[in-house]
Short mmCIF file of C-alpha atoms in Angstrom, two decimals:
data_model
loop_
_atom_site.label_atom_id
_atom_site.label_comp_id
_atom_site.label_asym_id
_atom_site.label_seq_id
_atom_site.Cartn_x
_atom_site.Cartn_y
_atom_site.Cartn_z
CA MET A 22 -17.03 5.30 10.28
CA ASP A 23 -19.05 7.83 8.33
CA THR A 24 -22.30 6.61 6.80
CA LYS A 25 -22.52 9.13 3.96
CA ASN A 26 -21.65 7.45 0.63
CA LYS A 27 -21.76 10.24 -1.93
CA TYR A 28 -18.66 9.19 -3.83
CA LYS A 29 -17.37 5.82 -5.05
CA ALA A 30 -13.92 4.29 -5.42
CA ILE A 31 -12.52 1.13 -6.98
CA ALA A 32 -9.78 -0.51 -4.92
CA LEU A 33 -7.06 -2.89 -6.05
CA PHE A 34 -7.30 -5.48 -3.28
CA SER A 35 -4.91 -8.34 -2.66
CA GLY A 36 -6.32 -9.25 0.75
CA GLY A 37 -3.03 -8.21 2.37
CA LEU A 38 -2.40 -5.62 5.05
CA ASP A 39 -1.59 -2.60 2.87
CA SER A 40 -4.51 -2.89 0.48
CA THR A 41 -6.91 -3.48 3.37
CA LEU A 42 -5.64 -0.40 5.22
CA ALA A 43 -5.99 1.70 2.08
CA ILE A 44 -9.64 0.69 1.81
CA LEU A 45 -10.37 1.32 5.49
CA THR A 46 -8.74 4.76 5.26
CA ILE A 47 -11.07 5.74 2.44
CA LEU A 48 -14.13 4.15 4.06
CA ARG A 49 -13.50 6.41 7.07
CA GLN A 50 -14.07 9.40 4.81
CA GLY A 51 -17.57 8.24 3.90
CA ILE A 52 -16.71 6.95 0.44
CA ASP A 53 -18.20 3.76 -0.94
CA VAL A 54 -15.50 1.24 -1.95
CA THR A 55 -15.76 -1.69 -4.32
CA ALA A 56 -12.65 -3.85 -4.08
CA ILE A 57 -11.39 -5.88 -7.00
CA THR A 58 -9.17 -8.90 -6.47
CA PHE A 59 -7.28 -9.97 -9.57
CA LEU A 60 -6.63 -13.64 -10.14
CA THR A 61 -3.93 -15.13 -12.35
CA HIS A 62 -2.62 -18.61 -13.02
CA PHE A 63 0.36 -17.73 -10.84
CA GLY A 64 -1.27 -16.64 -7.59
CA CYS A 65 -2.56 -18.68 -4.69
CA ASP A 66 -5.93 -20.42 -4.89
CA ILE A 67 -8.18 -18.36 -2.63
CA SER A 68 -10.68 -21.22 -2.46
CA ASP A 69 -8.03 -23.44 -0.86
CA LYS A 70 -7.28 -22.05 2.59
CA SER A 71 -4.43 -24.54 3.06
CA SER A 72 -2.57 -23.05 0.09
CA CYS A 73 -3.36 -19.38 0.61
CA SER A 74 -2.92 -17.35 3.78
CA LYS A 75 -5.11 -14.48 2.70
CA ASP A 76 -8.87 -14.45 2.35
CA PRO A 77 -10.06 -11.31 0.55
CA PHE A 78 -13.60 -11.78 1.84
CA SER A 79 -12.99 -11.84 5.61
CA ALA A 80 -12.06 -8.14 5.94
CA ALA A 81 -14.86 -7.20 3.54
CA GLU A 82 -17.41 -8.95 5.73
CA LYS A 83 -16.08 -7.32 8.88
CA PHE A 84 -15.79 -3.75 7.58
CA GLY A 85 -18.60 -3.64 5.03
CA PHE A 86 -17.20 -3.36 1.53
CA GLN A 87 -17.80 -5.44 -1.57
CA VAL A 88 -15.20 -7.64 -3.28
CA LYS A 89 -15.32 -8.60 -6.94
CA LEU A 90 -13.05 -11.24 -8.50
CA CYS A 91 -11.49 -10.67 -11.91
CA HIS A 92 -9.35 -13.27 -13.68
CA LEU A 93 -6.73 -11.75 -15.97
CA ALA A 94 -6.28 -15.09 -17.79
CA ASP A 95 -4.59 -14.90 -21.21
CA LYS A 96 -3.91 -11.17 -20.90
CA PHE A 97 -1.57 -11.88 -18.01
CA ILE A 98 0.14 -14.88 -19.61
CA GLU A 99 1.12 -12.71 -22.56
CA ILE A 100 2.82 -10.10 -20.40
CA VAL A 101 4.62 -12.85 -18.47
CA LYS A 102 6.07 -14.11 -21.74
CA ASN A 103 6.86 -10.70 -23.21
CA PRO A 104 6.78 -7.88 -20.64
CA LYS A 105 7.45 -4.46 -22.13
CA HIS A 106 9.24 -3.35 -18.98
CA GLY A 107 11.06 -6.62 -18.32
CA HIS A 108 11.01 -9.18 -15.55
CA GLY A 109 12.10 -8.71 -11.98
CA ARG A 110 14.62 -10.99 -10.34
CA ASN A 111 12.68 -14.04 -11.51
CA MET A 112 9.70 -14.21 -13.91
CA ASN A 113 7.68 -11.45 -12.28
CA PRO A 114 6.62 -8.68 -14.72
CA CYS A 115 5.69 -6.32 -11.89
CA ILE A 116 5.45 -3.06 -13.84
CA ASP A 117 3.45 -4.54 -16.72
CA CYS A 118 1.26 -6.37 -14.20
CA ARG A 119 0.42 -3.15 -12.39
CA ILE A 120 -0.36 -1.37 -15.67
CA LEU A 121 -2.73 -4.17 -16.68
CA MET A 122 -4.52 -4.12 -13.32
CA LEU A 123 -5.01 -0.38 -13.42
CA LYS A 124 -6.41 -0.59 -16.96
CA GLU A 125 -8.90 -3.20 -15.78
CA ALA A 126 -9.81 -1.07 -12.76
CA LYS A 127 -10.42 1.92 -15.04
CA GLU A 128 -12.87 -0.15 -17.08
CA LEU A 129 -14.69 -1.10 -13.88
CA MET A 130 -14.83 2.58 -12.92
CA GLY A 131 -16.80 3.24 -16.07
CA ILE A 132 -19.17 0.37 -15.38
CA THR A 133 -19.85 1.26 -11.74
CA GLY A 134 -19.69 5.05 -11.99
CA ALA A 135 -16.78 5.25 -9.55
CA ASP A 136 -14.87 8.51 -9.14
CA PHE A 137 -11.33 7.24 -8.63
CA ILE A 138 -9.09 4.23 -7.94
CA ILE A 139 -7.18 3.41 -4.75
CA THR A 140 -4.29 1.04 -4.14
CA GLY A 141 -2.33 -0.03 -1.08
CA GLU A 142 1.05 0.81 -2.59
CA VAL A 143 3.73 2.29 -0.34
CA VAL A 144 6.49 4.40 -1.86
CA SER A 145 9.84 2.52 -2.01
CA GLN A 146 8.42 -0.65 -0.50
CA ARG A 147 9.19 -2.64 -3.67
CA PRO A 148 12.11 -1.66 -5.89
CA MET A 149 10.60 -2.53 -9.25
CA SER A 150 7.11 -1.00 -9.23
CA GLN A 151 6.79 1.27 -6.19
CA MET A 152 9.46 3.90 -6.69
CA ARG A 153 8.02 7.39 -7.05
CA ASN A 154 9.00 7.97 -10.69
CA THR A 155 7.89 4.46 -11.65
CA ILE A 156 4.50 5.03 -10.05
CA TYR A 157 3.89 8.09 -12.23
CA MET A 158 5.05 6.23 -15.34
CA ILE A 159 2.73 3.31 -14.59
CA ASP A 160 -0.24 5.63 -14.16
CA LYS A 161 0.52 7.37 -17.45
CA GLU A 162 0.82 4.11 -19.43
CA ALA A 163 -2.38 2.78 -17.87
CA GLY A 164 -4.25 5.97 -18.76
CA VAL A 165 -5.12 6.73 -15.12
CA SER A 166 -2.91 9.71 -14.30
CA GLY A 167 -4.45 11.80 -11.54
CA ILE A 168 -7.21 9.35 -10.60
CA VAL A 169 -5.19 6.79 -8.62
CA LEU A 170 -5.00 7.58 -4.93
CA ARG A 171 -2.48 5.74 -2.74
CA PRO A 172 -3.75 6.56 0.77
CA LEU A 173 -0.79 5.09 2.66
CA SER A 174 1.78 7.26 0.84
CA ALA A 175 -0.39 10.09 -0.49
CA LYS A 176 1.45 12.83 1.42
CA LEU A 177 4.68 11.88 -0.38
CA LEU A 178 3.07 12.06 -3.83
CA GLU A 179 1.49 14.74 -5.98
CA GLN A 180 -2.13 15.53 -5.20
CA THR A 181 -4.64 13.51 -7.17
CA LEU A 182 -7.97 14.67 -8.59
CA PRO A 183 -10.04 13.24 -5.71
CA GLU A 184 -7.90 15.34 -3.35
CA THR A 185 -7.97 18.57 -5.36
CA LYS A 186 -11.74 18.21 -5.88
CA GLY A 187 -12.31 17.79 -2.16
CA ILE A 188 -13.67 14.27 -2.47
CA VAL A 189 -10.91 13.07 -0.15
CA ASP A 190 -9.34 14.97 2.75
CA ARG A 191 -5.58 14.79 2.16
CA GLU A 192 -4.89 15.56 5.83
CA ARG A 193 -6.47 12.24 6.80
CA LEU A 194 -4.12 10.30 4.52
CA TYR A 195 -0.58 9.09 5.30
CA GLY A 196 3.06 9.38 4.30
CA PHE A 197 4.36 5.84 4.79
CA HIS A 198 7.65 5.05 3.09
CA GLY A 199 9.97 2.07 2.69
CA ARG A 200 9.83 -1.56 3.77
CA SER A 201 9.11 -1.20 7.50
CA ARG A 202 5.70 -2.54 8.46
CA LYS A 203 5.52 -0.82 11.85
CA PRO A 204 3.43 2.18 10.68
CA GLN A 205 0.93 -0.14 8.99
CA MET A 206 0.71 -2.40 12.03
CA ALA A 207 0.03 0.61 14.27
CA LEU A 208 -2.66 1.83 11.88
CA ALA A 209 -4.22 -1.63 11.75
CA LYS A 210 -4.52 -1.60 15.53
CA GLU A 211 -6.11 1.85 15.43
CA LEU A 212 -8.66 0.76 12.80
CA GLY A 213 -9.53 -2.53 14.51
CA LEU A 214 -7.89 -4.72 11.88
CA THR A 215 -6.64 -7.63 13.97
CA GLU A 216 -6.20 -10.41 11.42
CA TYR A 217 -4.00 -10.06 8.36
CA PRO A 218 -1.35 -12.18 6.64
CA MET A 219 2.37 -11.69 7.08
CA PRO A 220 4.08 -9.86 4.20
CA ALA A 221 4.46 -12.07 1.12
CA SER A 222 3.95 -11.47 -2.56
CA GLY A 223 1.62 -14.44 -3.07
CA CYS A 224 2.91 -14.54 -6.64
CA LEU A 225 4.65 -17.70 -7.80
CA LEU A 226 6.51 -15.69 -10.42
CA THR A 227 8.73 -14.25 -7.67
CA GLU A 228 9.85 -17.72 -6.56
CA PRO A 229 13.14 -18.87 -8.13
CA ASN A 230 12.32 -22.58 -8.53
CA TYR A 231 8.85 -22.00 -9.94
CA SER A 232 10.22 -19.36 -12.31
CA TYR A 233 12.89 -21.79 -13.49
CA ARG A 234 10.20 -24.39 -14.23
CA LEU A 235 8.14 -21.84 -16.13
CA ARG A 236 11.10 -20.71 -18.24
CA GLU A 237 11.87 -24.33 -19.01
CA LEU A 238 8.26 -25.00 -20.02
CA LEU A 239 8.13 -21.95 -22.28
CA ARG A 240 11.35 -23.04 -23.94
CA TYR A 241 9.69 -26.21 -25.21
CA CYS A 242 6.06 -25.09 -25.24
CA PRO A 243 5.62 -21.37 -26.06
CA ASP A 244 1.83 -21.61 -25.73
CA PRO A 245 1.22 -23.74 -22.64
CA SER A 246 -2.22 -24.98 -21.70
CA LEU A 247 -3.90 -24.20 -18.39
CA ASN A 248 -3.10 -27.76 -17.30
CA ASP A 249 0.57 -27.21 -18.12
CA LEU A 250 0.65 -24.12 -15.93
CA ASN A 251 -1.23 -25.72 -13.05
CA LEU A 252 1.08 -28.73 -13.07
CA LEU A 253 4.08 -26.46 -12.52
CA ARG A 254 2.90 -26.07 -8.93
CA LEU A 255 3.02 -29.80 -8.24
CA GLY A 256 5.61 -32.49 -7.68
CA ARG A 257 9.11 -33.08 -8.99
CA HIS A 258 9.57 -32.44 -12.72
CA PHE A 259 11.67 -34.44 -15.18
CA ARG A 260 12.10 -33.47 -18.83
CA MET A 261 12.37 -36.71 -20.79
CA SER A 262 12.49 -34.97 -24.20
CA PRO A 263 11.36 -31.67 -25.73
CA THR A 264 7.86 -33.20 -26.04
CA CYS A 265 7.69 -35.55 -23.05
CA LYS A 266 7.68 -34.80 -19.34
CA ALA A 267 7.32 -36.78 -16.09
CA ILE A 268 5.98 -35.37 -12.83
CA VAL A 269 6.33 -37.23 -9.52
CA GLY A 270 4.03 -36.43 -6.60
CA ARG A 271 5.56 -35.50 -3.25
CA ASP A 272 2.68 -36.39 -0.95
CA GLU A 273 -0.83 -37.81 -0.95
CA LYS A 274 -2.47 -34.48 -1.76
CA GLU A 275 -0.22 -33.96 -4.77
CA ASN A 276 -0.79 -37.53 -5.90
CA ASP A 277 -4.54 -36.92 -5.96
CA LEU A 278 -4.19 -33.65 -7.85
CA ILE A 279 -1.72 -35.02 -10.41
CA GLU A 280 -3.98 -37.98 -11.13
CA GLN A 281 -6.83 -35.62 -11.99
CA PHE A 282 -4.79 -34.06 -14.82
CA ALA A 283 -4.28 -37.34 -16.69
CA GLY A 284 -5.75 -37.41 -20.19
CA ASP A 285 -6.50 -40.36 -22.43
CA ASN A 286 -2.98 -40.48 -23.85
CA ASP A 287 -1.12 -39.89 -20.58
CA TYR A 288 0.39 -42.56 -18.34
CA LEU A 289 0.19 -42.87 -14.57
CA MET A 290 2.50 -45.04 -12.48
CA LYS A 291 2.67 -46.26 -8.90
CA ILE A 292 3.94 -49.21 -6.86
CA GLU A 293 1.30 -51.29 -5.13
CA ASP A 294 1.78 -52.39 -1.49
CA PHE A 295 4.46 -49.74 -0.90
CA GLY A 296 4.28 -46.07 -0.08
CA SER A 297 4.49 -44.70 -3.57
CA PRO A 298 4.15 -41.43 -5.44
CA ILE A 299 1.92 -41.09 -8.46
CA THR A 300 4.11 -40.47 -11.48
CA PHE A 301 2.54 -38.70 -14.43
CA LEU A 302 4.02 -39.08 -17.91
CA SER A 303 2.62 -36.88 -20.66
CA GLY A 304 3.42 -35.79 -24.19
CA GLU A 305 5.00 -37.95 -26.87
CA CYS A 306 5.84 -40.95 -24.71
CA THR A 307 8.12 -43.34 -26.57
CA GLU A 308 8.78 -46.88 -25.38
CA ALA A 309 12.13 -45.77 -23.95
CA PHE A 310 10.62 -43.09 -21.68
CA ILE A 311 8.07 -45.32 -19.96
CA PRO A 312 10.63 -47.56 -18.16
CA ARG A 313 12.75 -44.51 -17.29
CA ALA A 314 9.76 -42.77 -15.71
CA ALA A 315 8.86 -46.01 -13.92
CA SER A 316 12.40 -46.18 -12.57
CA ILE A 317 12.10 -42.62 -11.26
CA CYS A 318 8.76 -43.54 -9.66
CA ALA A 319 10.46 -46.45 -7.88
CA ARG A 320 13.29 -44.19 -6.70
CA TYR A 321 10.87 -41.96 -4.77
CA SER A 322 8.83 -44.84 -3.34
CA ASP A 323 9.38 -46.99 -0.25
CA ALA A 324 10.64 -49.67 -2.63
CA ARG A 325 13.70 -47.62 -3.55
CA HIS A 326 16.07 -49.99 -1.69
CA LEU A 327 14.97 -53.03 -3.66
CA ALA A 328 17.03 -54.31 -6.57
CA GLU A 329 13.86 -54.42 -8.65
CA ALA A 330 10.43 -52.89 -8.16
CA ALA A 331 7.11 -53.80 -9.80
CA VAL A 332 5.61 -50.56 -11.11
CA THR A 333 1.97 -50.47 -12.20
CA VAL A 334 1.66 -48.47 -15.41
CA PHE A 335 -1.86 -47.46 -16.39
CA ASN A 336 -3.93 -45.06 -18.45
CA LYS A 337 -7.55 -44.75 -19.51
CA ASN A 338 -7.36 -47.88 -21.65
CA ASN A 339 -5.20 -50.48 -19.91
CA SER A 340 -2.66 -51.26 -17.19
CA TYR A 341 0.33 -53.53 -16.81
CA ILE A 342 3.24 -54.28 -14.48
CA LEU A 343 6.74 -53.13 -15.40
CA LYS A 344 9.70 -54.39 -13.36
CA VAL A 345 12.53 -51.86 -13.13
CA ALA A 346 15.49 -50.97 -10.95
CA PRO A 347 15.00 -47.75 -8.96
CA ALA A 348 16.73 -44.84 -10.65
CA ASP A 349 20.18 -43.83 -9.48
CA GLU A 350 21.24 -40.24 -8.93
CA SER A 351 22.86 -39.89 -12.35
CA LEU A 352 19.58 -40.75 -14.10
CA LEU A 353 17.70 -38.26 -11.94
CA GLU A 354 20.24 -35.54 -12.72
CA THR A 355 19.95 -36.23 -16.43
CA TYR A 356 16.25 -35.44 -16.55
CA ARG A 357 15.47 -33.34 -13.45
CA VAL A 358 14.05 -29.84 -14.02
CA GLU A 359 15.53 -27.92 -11.13
CA LYS A 360 17.27 -24.61 -10.63
CA LYS A 361 21.02 -25.09 -10.40
CA ASN A 362 23.75 -22.63 -9.50
CA ARG A 363 24.23 -21.81 -13.13
CA ALA A 364 21.54 -19.67 -14.72
CA LEU A 365 19.26 -21.01 -17.40
CA THR A 366 19.12 -18.65 -20.36
CA VAL A 367 15.92 -19.10 -22.32
CA LYS A 368 14.60 -16.91 -25.11
CA ILE A 369 10.84 -16.59 -24.87
#
């Protein structure tokens, strides 16, 4: 690769194949690249390699570019709730998300003195945000028209300022199109990129069951806390009332995580001497909901075949034993938060 670094670019970097190839293509032209990885409450946890298949730092270390992390936080939650351009098939506000990211990248351009922005987008790869006309509309709304270069599809798009100014050689860019990954895989081999994740959005908002849970949460809690959002990733969810919810862990790892979210007024439940989930009950917990949640806890434990199970109920202040019959299927169906065949219509 060239060593001359006269010009600078900011790259939108997911850690995936396309965004990595876009960066390497521009690095080959002697341009210094600073990559920015945007974090939201709905992406994978890059610090937890067991939950995330992509590490944005590994390619940076190998090929010599810098990665900065930027959390979109409340800005992103607001567009999830009320996206100007609507949701995709689930709760994904792809167009508004891209506009927000490009606005943030433009701010970083000003801070770092960069000349343009690059992304790994491929024309027609995704129907909502990567169609040609949509791409131009997104750039216009983000205030970045003419300064966003998409190296993998540049030859199919209008020339950008870095191309017309001679900063970037258009002939060394590409004209990839559609959903096939074969051109990218061939380019990766050419550039020495041997490790990259399989195609996946990495965004929980594209997953039907998670999106259903989020819609259900927003129906009862329009301004959820960070804990509320993080808990959506975990366990089985049961809505006891508009202000009370139970979450049942599915394995030891989830049990440990759920337990960490318990506050002073929350209840935890488990069955001693049996394989048992941790059941978390939060909100306005009336006396009626505690035995129901305990019954659900028993249903998912190894004591589910007993006529009666002894459930330990505890919080920060005390603990006691509650004997209940394991829940039957009708009770589970009454309270379970789960996507059914029928659509849930929620105004948010």
